[in-house]
Amino acid sequence: MSNSAYVQLVNLSKQFGKVRALAGLNVDIAEGELVALLGPSGCGKTTALRALAGLQDLDAGQIIVDGKDITFMAPNKRNMGMVFQAYSLFPHMTARENVEYGLRMKAHRTASAERSKRSGELLELVGLSTHANHYPHQMSGGQQQRVALARALAIQPKVLLLDEPLSALDAKVRTQLREEIRRIQLEVGTTTVFVTHDQEEALGVADRVGVMKQGILEQIATPSELYERPQSAFVAEFVGLTNPISANVSAGNAEVLGVRVPVVKGSIESGKGLALIRPEWFHVEASSSTNGKIFAVSFLGSTCRLTIDLTDGTRIRAQVPSSGASNLGIGASVNVTLKSLPVFVKGA
Ligand code: ATP
């Protein structure tokens, strides 16, 4: 039996009173894929995840798993594992007992020897073999989430659902556990949906990131595609930093800071607009013919962040390699141009 599934969310709609939590959400998730659903608070991420798990009814739409419509199937029949934000372990059970709990439930009844073998393997998978007999209060938040992950995987789910699983942890543990989740997910191969409002987390963990806005999917793409070729101003501005720079668009190209670059899909087709430029897409050099002056410099190790006031009054944030930045000090006159990369241009 395969451990993963092809998941289709088709036109999911849900209204809570006056709030439209889902407004026709469509997402296809390939077998074994990890998709992160990213978006601002209230955009419907959790509602979508809960609907997939069967914990939230819908006004309209279908949930299809491996070609089968499971929209009205009971949650415990869906063969999905779920990890919540935090504090979801049973406090009176040890790590091992928590992991075995899933295997005791009716739909997944497993013999005791097999249960114990499997819980041992799962605790090893999440790096907690030595904590099998610890109770939740004897473990850190990160360790508890590892147990929750092992418990969710115990039933060998076809789909793993993670609802902001790292949000209660501190920054360092978050990054570590994010990497662990990805390693484990690749090892077990389970189709996974990871809900987060943290863009770094989404870009760092997922095969593809779906950006949601007001109950629909704005764009779904690989992390690099999303960053380099956003198809709406919302996606460009939500994922990473952007600098709006005036641009003139014609025939699929934009003239920005004197440089002609291609425009990406979704941009305005012609006329004046604002190109959304990533800090590292600027080319900055000290020059006699200048269009800007350095206002501030922050050394970040291998790169420097420069705040530059352009002569037209625009203030930009550029990021350049430190190796070439020795003559880019505060007050230096500079010429700012663009690397030849496609840009998104929104209406001014
Ligand atoms: P967050 O990151 O803050 O958790 P989210 O993107 O996960 O946000 P949802 O929790 O899906 O958003 O909520 C979407 C909208 O639906 C919000 O406006 C929320 O207040 C509303 N909502 C969600 N569940 C309910 C409910 N049971 N009753 C009423 N309104 C709800």
XYZ file of C-alpha atoms and ligand atoms in Angstrom:
379
model
C 0.000 0.000 0.000
C 1.380 3.380 -0.987
C 2.049 5.821 1.820
C 1.049 8.861 -0.128
C -1.877 10.191 -2.088
C -2.823 12.623 -4.809
C -4.990 15.297 -3.206
C -7.329 17.695 -4.991
C -9.142 20.548 -3.277
C -11.809 21.649 -5.716
C -13.635 24.940 -5.337
C -13.790 24.817 -1.542
C -16.155 27.414 -0.106
C -17.046 28.196 3.484
C -18.791 31.159 5.005
C -18.882 31.890 8.761
C -21.604 34.512 9.221
C -20.350 37.473 7.213
C -16.813 36.117 6.844
C -15.936 34.240 3.687
C -13.157 31.941 4.942
C -12.914 29.950 1.687
C -14.055 31.512 -1.571
C -13.493 28.786 -4.159
C -10.113 27.361 -3.205
C -8.459 25.082 -5.745
C -5.232 23.236 -4.961
C -3.748 20.061 -6.458
C -1.098 18.278 -4.420
C 0.962 15.567 -6.071
C 1.766 12.218 -4.454
C 4.580 12.622 -1.938
C 4.675 16.365 -2.343
C 5.021 18.842 0.533
C 2.884 21.889 -0.133
C 2.932 24.838 2.259
C -0.172 27.005 2.412
C 1.015 30.502 3.213
C -0.955 33.662 3.746
C -1.840 36.423 6.173
C -3.937 35.783 9.250
C -7.545 35.058 8.373
C -6.955 34.069 4.718
C -8.493 30.624 5.294
C -5.432 28.367 5.661
C -6.586 26.580 8.790
C -10.140 26.252 7.507
C -8.781 24.559 4.366
C -6.634 22.173 6.396
C -9.464 21.308 8.764
C -11.777 20.682 5.817
C -9.196 18.315 4.337
C -9.022 16.471 7.670
C -12.820 16.259 7.850
C -12.994 18.497 10.922
C -14.724 21.341 9.105
C -17.817 21.044 6.922
C -18.017 23.025 3.695
C -20.723 25.043 1.956
C -19.522 23.829 -1.422
C -16.619 22.096 -3.114
C -15.057 18.675 -3.173
C -12.091 16.965 -1.589
C -10.711 14.237 -3.800
C -8.008 11.812 -2.723
C -6.566 9.417 -5.281
C -9.544 10.115 -7.512
C -12.109 9.312 -4.806
C -14.495 11.962 -3.480
C -14.083 11.993 0.322
C -15.887 15.281 0.987
C -18.381 13.612 3.326
C -16.173 10.865 4.738
C -15.713 10.749 8.550
C -12.353 12.099 9.769
C -11.154 8.767 11.213
C -11.739 7.013 7.885
C -9.600 9.430 5.873
C -6.238 7.984 6.846
C -4.701 11.365 7.556
C -2.319 12.303 10.357
C -2.437 15.744 11.900
C -0.069 17.851 13.998
C -1.419 21.002 15.612
C 0.316 24.122 16.896
C 1.200 22.745 20.310
C 0.044 21.071 23.483
C -1.789 18.316 21.661
C -0.141 15.371 23.453
C -2.019 13.490 26.152
C -0.368 14.727 29.351
C -0.902 11.492 31.304
C 0.773 9.325 28.647
C 4.479 8.825 27.962
C 5.998 9.591 24.567
C 5.679 5.921 23.601
C 2.059 5.709 24.783
C 1.186 8.848 22.859
C 2.663 7.384 19.682
C 0.916 4.057 20.245
C -2.414 5.768 20.841
C -3.068 6.138 17.138
C -2.465 2.432 16.641
C -4.978 1.482 19.342
C -7.853 3.294 17.701
C -10.431 1.101 16.075
C -9.755 1.984 12.466
C -6.081 1.116 12.856
C -6.143 -1.671 15.464
C -2.735 -3.235 15.661
C -1.421 -6.136 17.799
C 0.531 -5.140 20.902
C 3.962 -6.478 19.803
C 3.632 -4.786 16.428
C 2.524 -1.559 18.144
C 5.532 -1.512 20.384
C 7.895 -2.202 17.456
C 6.356 0.537 15.386
C 6.359 3.145 18.144
C 10.046 2.356 18.771
C 10.842 2.876 15.089
C 8.900 6.125 14.973
C 10.555 7.546 18.074
C 13.889 6.714 16.489
C 12.824 8.424 13.266
C 12.131 11.636 15.177
C 15.326 11.305 17.238
C 13.653 10.544 20.576
C 14.482 6.893 21.303
C 15.913 7.891 24.664
C 12.730 9.731 25.666
C 10.219 6.918 25.141
C 9.215 6.870 28.811
C 9.118 10.607 29.351
C 5.853 12.410 29.950
C 5.060 15.608 27.997
C 5.890 17.853 30.986
C 9.374 16.298 31.045
C 10.054 17.295 27.441
C 10.773 20.619 25.686
C 8.272 22.113 23.240
C 10.381 20.931 20.303
C 10.538 17.380 21.691
C 6.782 17.352 22.266
C 6.214 18.355 18.644
C 8.507 15.522 17.532
C 6.342 13.103 19.518
C 3.225 14.643 17.962
C 4.791 14.074 14.533
C 5.628 10.451 15.385
C 2.057 9.964 16.629
C 0.618 11.416 13.426
C 2.828 9.109 11.356
C 2.008 6.010 13.433
C -1.108 5.182 11.446
C 0.940 5.352 8.222
C -1.253 8.120 6.890
C -1.549 8.812 3.198
C -1.673 12.505 3.990
C 0.065 14.423 6.772
C -1.459 17.726 7.861
C 0.639 20.209 9.818
C -1.115 23.268 11.233
C 1.506 25.862 12.223
C 3.446 23.076 13.983
C 6.410 25.307 14.837
C 4.710 28.522 15.866
C 5.001 27.962 19.625
C 8.763 27.258 19.495
C 11.689 29.655 19.732
C 13.576 30.676 16.589
C 16.483 28.236 16.815
C 14.339 25.185 17.584
C 11.953 26.224 14.823
C 14.641 26.081 12.177
C 16.030 22.772 13.468
C 12.642 21.121 13.643
C 11.653 22.474 10.234
C 14.677 20.757 8.728
C 13.843 17.570 10.632
C 10.245 17.616 9.407
C 11.468 17.912 5.843
C 14.011 15.088 6.278
C 11.368 12.805 7.827
C 8.755 13.711 5.223
C 11.152 12.840 2.415
C 12.029 9.584 4.169
C 8.437 8.416 4.666
C 7.219 9.983 1.405
C 3.810 11.024 2.767
C 1.908 13.746 0.909
C 2.031 16.713 3.285
C 0.190 19.996 3.701
C 1.941 22.488 5.966
C 0.034 25.594 7.030
C 2.020 28.645 8.091
C 1.950 32.425 8.003
C 5.757 32.558 8.111
C 7.179 33.005 4.631
C 10.697 31.897 5.527
C 9.281 28.684 6.962
C 7.137 28.030 3.889
C 9.945 28.721 1.412
C 12.380 26.661 3.493
C 10.315 23.507 3.852
C 8.091 23.064 0.802
C 8.299 21.619 -2.696
C 5.695 24.198 -3.653
C 4.183 27.092 -1.757
C 0.555 28.102 -2.250
C -0.048 31.744 -1.347
C -3.612 32.339 -0.184
C -5.526 35.597 -0.027
C -9.098 35.972 1.199
C -10.029 32.334 0.768
C -8.514 31.674 -2.635
C -5.156 30.622 -4.004
C -3.255 33.569 -5.489
C -0.355 31.522 -6.824
C 1.239 28.141 -6.259
C 4.823 27.564 -7.317
C 8.239 26.364 -6.190
C 9.893 28.672 -3.646
C 12.336 30.111 -6.181
C 9.667 30.608 -8.833
C 7.434 32.372 -6.319
C 10.250 34.682 -5.277
C 11.579 35.358 -8.745
C 8.358 35.349 -10.764
C 5.460 36.417 -8.563
C 2.302 36.764 -10.628
C 0.612 39.419 -8.525
C 1.638 42.419 -6.472
C 0.182 40.656 -3.414
C 2.492 37.649 -3.839
C 5.525 39.818 -4.642
C 4.964 41.936 -1.563
C 4.001 39.092 0.783
C 6.954 36.866 -0.103
C 10.250 38.694 0.486
C 11.119 42.383 0.334
C 10.361 44.577 -2.659
C 11.192 48.139 -3.716
C 8.610 49.867 -5.927
C 10.482 51.677 -8.722
C 8.798 53.629 -11.517
C 8.762 51.742 -14.789
C 7.524 52.135 -18.330
C 6.102 48.995 -19.896
C 5.766 48.182 -23.592
C 5.911 45.034 -25.707
C 6.650 42.664 -22.800
C 9.518 44.750 -21.446
C 9.935 47.411 -18.805
C 12.329 50.314 -18.707
C 13.500 50.578 -15.076
C 16.406 52.782 -13.914
C 17.516 53.037 -17.510
C 17.651 49.261 -17.977
C 15.288 47.272 -20.219
C 14.116 44.024 -18.574
C 11.357 41.515 -19.379
C 8.128 41.664 -17.359
C 6.550 38.564 -15.773
C 3.012 37.265 -16.308
C 0.374 39.245 -14.422
C 2.158 42.586 -14.860
C 0.478 45.575 -16.512
C 0.746 45.339 -20.287
C 1.692 48.885 -21.148
C 2.246 52.348 -19.754
C 3.611 53.677 -16.490
C 3.732 51.461 -13.425
C 5.807 50.365 -10.458
C 8.330 47.552 -10.873
C 8.748 45.507 -7.670
C 12.480 44.974 -7.254
C 14.190 42.586 -4.796
C 17.074 44.169 -2.818
C 19.677 41.892 -4.416
C 18.544 42.701 -7.961
C 20.067 46.183 -7.835
C 23.503 46.845 -9.207
C 25.203 49.611 -7.223
C 28.516 51.268 -8.001
C 30.312 54.415 -6.926
C 30.329 56.565 -10.014
C 30.686 60.116 -11.283
C 27.357 59.955 -13.134
C 25.049 59.234 -10.250
C 21.362 58.757 -9.575
C 21.538 58.204 -5.834
C 23.252 58.753 -2.524
C 23.871 56.183 0.216
C 21.876 57.015 3.346
C 22.811 54.013 5.505
C 24.924 50.853 5.369
C 24.507 47.640 7.409
C 27.163 44.983 7.230
C 25.537 41.528 7.262
C 28.564 39.279 6.734
C 28.806 38.156 3.134
C 26.429 40.911 2.031
C 25.773 44.561 2.869
C 22.375 46.221 3.026
C 22.376 49.723 1.598
C 19.650 52.318 2.051
C 19.898 54.650 -0.928
C 18.035 57.852 -1.725
C 17.525 58.103 -5.483
C 17.576 61.556 -7.055
C 13.846 61.272 -7.858
C 13.152 61.047 -4.108
C 12.593 57.274 -3.898
C 14.302 55.519 -0.992
C 15.393 51.968 -1.792
C 16.935 49.056 0.080
C 19.602 47.225 -1.895
C 21.667 44.217 -0.935
C 25.114 43.800 -2.479
C 28.074 41.441 -1.928
C 30.340 42.815 0.832
C 33.384 41.991 -1.279
C 32.614 44.799 -3.731
C 31.252 47.276 -1.205
C 34.407 48.859 0.236
C 33.777 52.219 -1.454
C 30.038 52.220 -0.730
C 29.996 54.194 2.522
C 27.408 56.571 3.975
C 27.103 59.691 1.812
C 28.761 58.112 -1.253
C 27.285 59.047 -4.618
C 26.301 55.941 -6.529
C 24.826 54.810 -9.786
C 21.991 52.327 -9.266
C 20.903 50.079 -12.123
C 19.257 46.685 -12.369
C 20.482 43.184 -13.088
C 18.866 41.825 -16.206
C 16.109 39.781 -14.543
C 12.373 39.593 -15.249
C 10.325 41.901 -13.009
C 6.702 42.222 -11.914
C 5.184 45.612 -12.713
C 1.972 46.752 -11.025
C -0.187 49.713 -11.950
C 1.043 52.957 -10.439
P -4.540 32.357 11.138
O -3.171 32.357 10.530
O -4.812 33.586 11.935
O -4.869 31.097 11.874
P -6.025 31.417 8.846
O -5.547 31.838 7.520
O -5.700 30.041 9.286
O -5.564 32.478 9.929
P -8.751 30.671 9.295
O -8.517 30.209 10.702
O -8.959 29.655 8.270
O -7.581 31.648 8.849
O -9.990 31.677 9.325
C -10.496 32.327 8.169
C -11.579 33.298 8.595
O -12.710 32.580 9.054
C -11.172 34.212 9.724
O -11.741 35.471 9.518
C -11.756 33.537 10.946
O -12.017 34.484 11.958
C -13.017 32.912 10.401
N -13.371 31.673 11.120
C -12.669 30.534 11.150
N -13.294 29.582 11.855
C -14.445 30.139 12.313
C -15.544 29.661 13.091
N -15.588 28.414 13.548
N -16.542 30.535 13.340
C -16.517 31.788 12.869
N -15.540 32.301 12.112
C -14.500 31.494 11.835
